[in-house]
mmCIF file of C-alpha atoms in Angstrom:
data_model
loop_
_atom_site.group_PDB
_atom_site.id
_atom_site.type_symbol
_atom_site.label_atom_id
_atom_site.label_comp_id
_atom_site.label_asym_id
_atom_site.label_seq_id
_atom_site.Cartn_x
_atom_site.Cartn_y
_atom_site.Cartn_z
ATOM 1 C CA MET S 120 14.507 9.729 -6.929
ATOM 2 C CA LYS S 121 13.833 9.607 -3.089
ATOM 3 C CA ALA S 122 10.470 10.091 -1.662
ATOM 4 C CA LEU S 123 10.098 13.152 0.762
ATOM 5 C CA SER S 124 8.775 12.286 3.885
ATOM 6 C CA GLN S 125 5.724 15.564 3.666
ATOM 7 C CA ASN S 126 4.782 13.985 0.276
ATOM 8 C CA LYS S 127 4.426 10.236 1.525
ATOM 9 C CA GLN S 128 0.338 9.406 2.671
ATOM 10 C CA THR S 129 -0.652 6.309 4.624
ATOM 11 C CA ILE S 130 -1.715 3.526 2.704
ATOM 12 C CA TYR S 131 -3.312 0.042 3.542
ATOM 13 C CA TYR S 132 -2.644 -3.290 1.874
ATOM 14 C CA LYS S 133 -3.038 -6.950 1.689
ATOM 15 C CA LEU S 134 -1.004 -9.304 -0.429
ATOM 16 C CA LEU S 135 -2.845 -12.409 -2.062
ATOM 17 C CA GLY S 136 -1.839 -15.246 0.690
ATOM 18 C CA GLY S 137 -3.446 -18.090 -1.683
ATOM 19 C CA VAL S 138 -6.318 -19.417 -3.766
ATOM 20 C CA SER S 139 -8.579 -21.960 -1.843
ATOM 21 C CA ASP S 140 -11.622 -24.035 -3.268
ATOM 22 C CA VAL S 141 -15.545 -22.681 -2.317
ATOM 23 C CA GLU S 142 -17.336 -25.425 -0.343
ATOM 24 C CA ILE S 143 -21.000 -25.584 0.249
ATOM 25 C CA GLY S 144 -21.993 -27.663 3.302
ATOM 26 C CA GLY S 145 -18.889 -29.556 2.735
ATOM 27 C CA LEU S 146 -19.070 -29.960 -1.047
ATOM 28 C CA LYS S 147 -16.653 -28.141 -3.604
ATOM 29 C CA THR S 148 -18.492 -25.704 -6.107
ATOM 30 C CA GLY S 149 -15.965 -25.623 -8.676
ATOM 31 C CA GLU S 150 -15.201 -21.744 -7.763
ATOM 32 C CA LYS S 151 -12.300 -20.192 -6.423
ATOM 33 C CA GLN S 152 -11.570 -17.843 -3.702
ATOM 34 C CA LYS S 153 -8.819 -15.337 -3.671
ATOM 35 C CA ASP S 154 -7.113 -15.303 0.310
ATOM 36 C CA TYR S 155 -5.514 -12.261 1.263
ATOM 37 C CA THR S 156 -2.934 -11.628 4.295
ATOM 38 C CA THR S 157 -3.610 -9.450 7.125
ATOM 39 C CA LEU S 158 -4.187 -5.406 6.655
ATOM 40 C CA THR S 159 -0.796 -4.146 6.328
ATOM 41 C CA GLN S 160 0.256 -0.156 6.835
ATOM 42 C CA ALA S 161 2.752 1.880 4.618
ATOM 43 C CA ARG S 162 3.819 5.554 3.731
ATOM 44 C CA MET S 163 3.945 6.165 -0.149
ATOM 45 C CA ASN S 164 3.447 8.873 -2.371
ATOM 46 C CA VAL S 165 0.433 8.734 -4.287
ATOM 47 C CA SER S 166 0.211 10.512 -7.393
ATOM 48 C CA ALA S 167 -3.064 13.173 -8.336
ATOM 49 C CA ALA S 168 -5.364 11.134 -10.885
ATOM 50 C CA ARG S 169 -3.616 10.143 -13.969
ATOM 51 C CA GLY S 170 -4.589 12.868 -17.479
ATOM 52 C CA THR S 171 -4.383 12.307 -21.130
ATOM 53 C CA ALA S 172 -1.478 14.676 -21.291
ATOM 54 C CA ASP S 173 1.006 12.527 -18.587
ATOM 55 C CA VAL S 174 3.725 10.481 -19.728
ATOM 56 C CA GLU S 175 2.759 6.756 -19.956
ATOM 57 C CA GLN S 176 5.110 5.213 -17.551
ATOM 58 C CA PHE S 177 3.654 1.907 -18.120
ATOM 59 C CA GLY S 178 3.194 1.779 -21.938
ATOM 60 C CA VAL S 179 -0.453 2.532 -23.878
ATOM 61 C CA THR S 180 -2.010 -0.830 -23.182
ATOM 62 C CA ASP S 181 -2.194 -0.445 -19.624
ATOM 63 C CA ASN S 182 -5.358 1.135 -17.958
ATOM 64 C CA TYR S 183 -4.326 2.762 -14.887
ATOM 65 C CA ASP S 184 -5.591 5.828 -12.455
ATOM 66 C CA ARG S 185 -2.934 6.820 -10.078
ATOM 67 C CA THR S 186 0.406 5.492 -9.215
ATOM 68 C CA LEU S 187 2.270 4.798 -6.203
ATOM 69 C CA VAL S 188 6.094 5.978 -5.547
ATOM 70 C CA THR S 189 8.205 4.033 -2.374
ATOM 71 C CA ASP S 190 11.896 4.079 -1.908
ATOM 72 C CA ASP S 191 11.460 1.043 0.319
ATOM 73 C CA MET S 192 13.240 -1.580 -2.286
ATOM 74 C CA THR S 193 12.027 -4.368 0.077
ATOM 75 C CA CYS S 194 8.184 -3.458 -0.257
ATOM 76 C CA PRO S 195 6.414 -6.750 -0.929
ATOM 77 C CA ILE S 196 3.215 -5.115 -2.748
ATOM 78 C CA ASP S 197 2.925 -7.007 -6.178
ATOM 79 C CA GLU S 198 -0.063 -7.007 -9.263
ATOM 80 C CA GLN S 199 -1.837 -9.497 -6.995
ATOM 81 C CA SER S 200 -2.271 -6.743 -4.140
ATOM 82 C CA ILE S 201 -5.082 -4.924 -3.403
ATOM 83 C CA LEU S 202 -5.135 -1.163 -1.605
ATOM 84 C CA TRP S 203 -6.892 0.951 0.674
ATOM 85 C CA ILE S 204 -6.183 4.790 -0.467
ATOM 86 C CA GLY S 205 -8.093 7.472 0.982
ATOM 87 C CA ILE S 206 -10.415 5.662 3.046
ATOM 88 C CA ASP S 207 -10.364 3.914 6.444
ATOM 89 C CA PRO S 208 -9.777 0.181 5.820
ATOM 90 C CA TYR S 209 -12.584 -0.274 8.832
ATOM 91 C CA SER S 210 -15.896 1.300 9.166
ATOM 92 C CA ALA S 211 -17.517 2.589 12.574
ATOM 93 C CA THR S 212 -17.993 -0.410 13.858
ATOM 94 C CA GLY S 213 -15.171 -2.167 13.568
ATOM 95 C CA GLU S 214 -16.047 -4.281 10.319
ATOM 96 C CA GLU S 215 -13.381 -4.117 7.063
ATOM 97 C CA VAL S 216 -14.538 -2.059 4.044
ATOM 98 C CA PRO S 217 -14.032 -3.148 1.117
ATOM 99 C CA HIS S 218 -11.020 -1.896 -1.122
ATOM 100 C CA ASN S 219 -10.696 0.758 -3.649
ATOM 101 C CA TYR S 220 -7.561 0.112 -5.547
ATOM 102 C CA LYS S 221 -5.507 -2.989 -7.174
ATOM 103 C CA VAL S 222 -2.223 -2.674 -8.602
ATOM 104 C CA VAL S 223 -2.274 -3.442 -12.275
ATOM 105 C CA ARG S 224 1.629 -3.064 -13.005
ATOM 106 C CA VAL S 225 5.059 -2.925 -11.083
ATOM 107 C CA ALA S 226 8.044 -1.202 -12.165
ATOM 108 C CA ARG S 227 11.130 -1.102 -10.399
ATOM 109 C CA SER S 228 14.152 1.091 -10.429
ATOM 110 C CA LEU S 229 17.441 1.159 -9.010
ATOM 111 C CA ASN S 230 16.300 3.490 -6.306
ATOM 112 C CA SER S 231 12.546 3.348 -6.454
ATOM 113 C CA VAL S 232 9.467 1.175 -7.135
ATOM 114 C CA MET S 233 6.269 2.444 -9.156
ATOM 115 C CA TYR S 234 2.960 1.065 -8.961
ATOM 116 C CA ALA S 235 0.504 2.096 -11.698
ATOM 117 C CA ILE S 236 -3.106 1.375 -9.723
ATOM 118 C CA ARG S 237 -6.640 1.388 -10.777
ATOM 119 C CA LYS S 238 -9.636 2.029 -8.937
ATOM 120 C CA VAL S 239 -12.172 -0.592 -8.315
ATOM 121 C CA THR S 240 -15.438 -0.892 -7.205
ATOM 122 C CA VAL S 241 -16.255 -3.862 -4.662
ATOM 123 C CA SER S 242 -19.593 -5.164 -3.526
#
């Protein structure tokens, strides 16, 4: 399946760069913090909201809201990535706004990659 350019939307994503210890006043708290790479832009096909009448592409146990499809087989997005879809990742003041989706599952085929994504609320 080839992705038509006219059906692609701009999305933004960050990849998980690593996990670090949280420190307060130079002392480790025992908590872990995820560190992400820089914000990157991509163009992909974004599905409409998933309905119950649709075929379950990833099985019945995975809970996902939408899917992304790309024909770029080198796309680095994985199951640890966070996404900004349908929103500008920066506010009017230039501050980064919280992401609104995360990747739940990745399915690779011969010519395309499909991502199951779930909407999240981050404060």
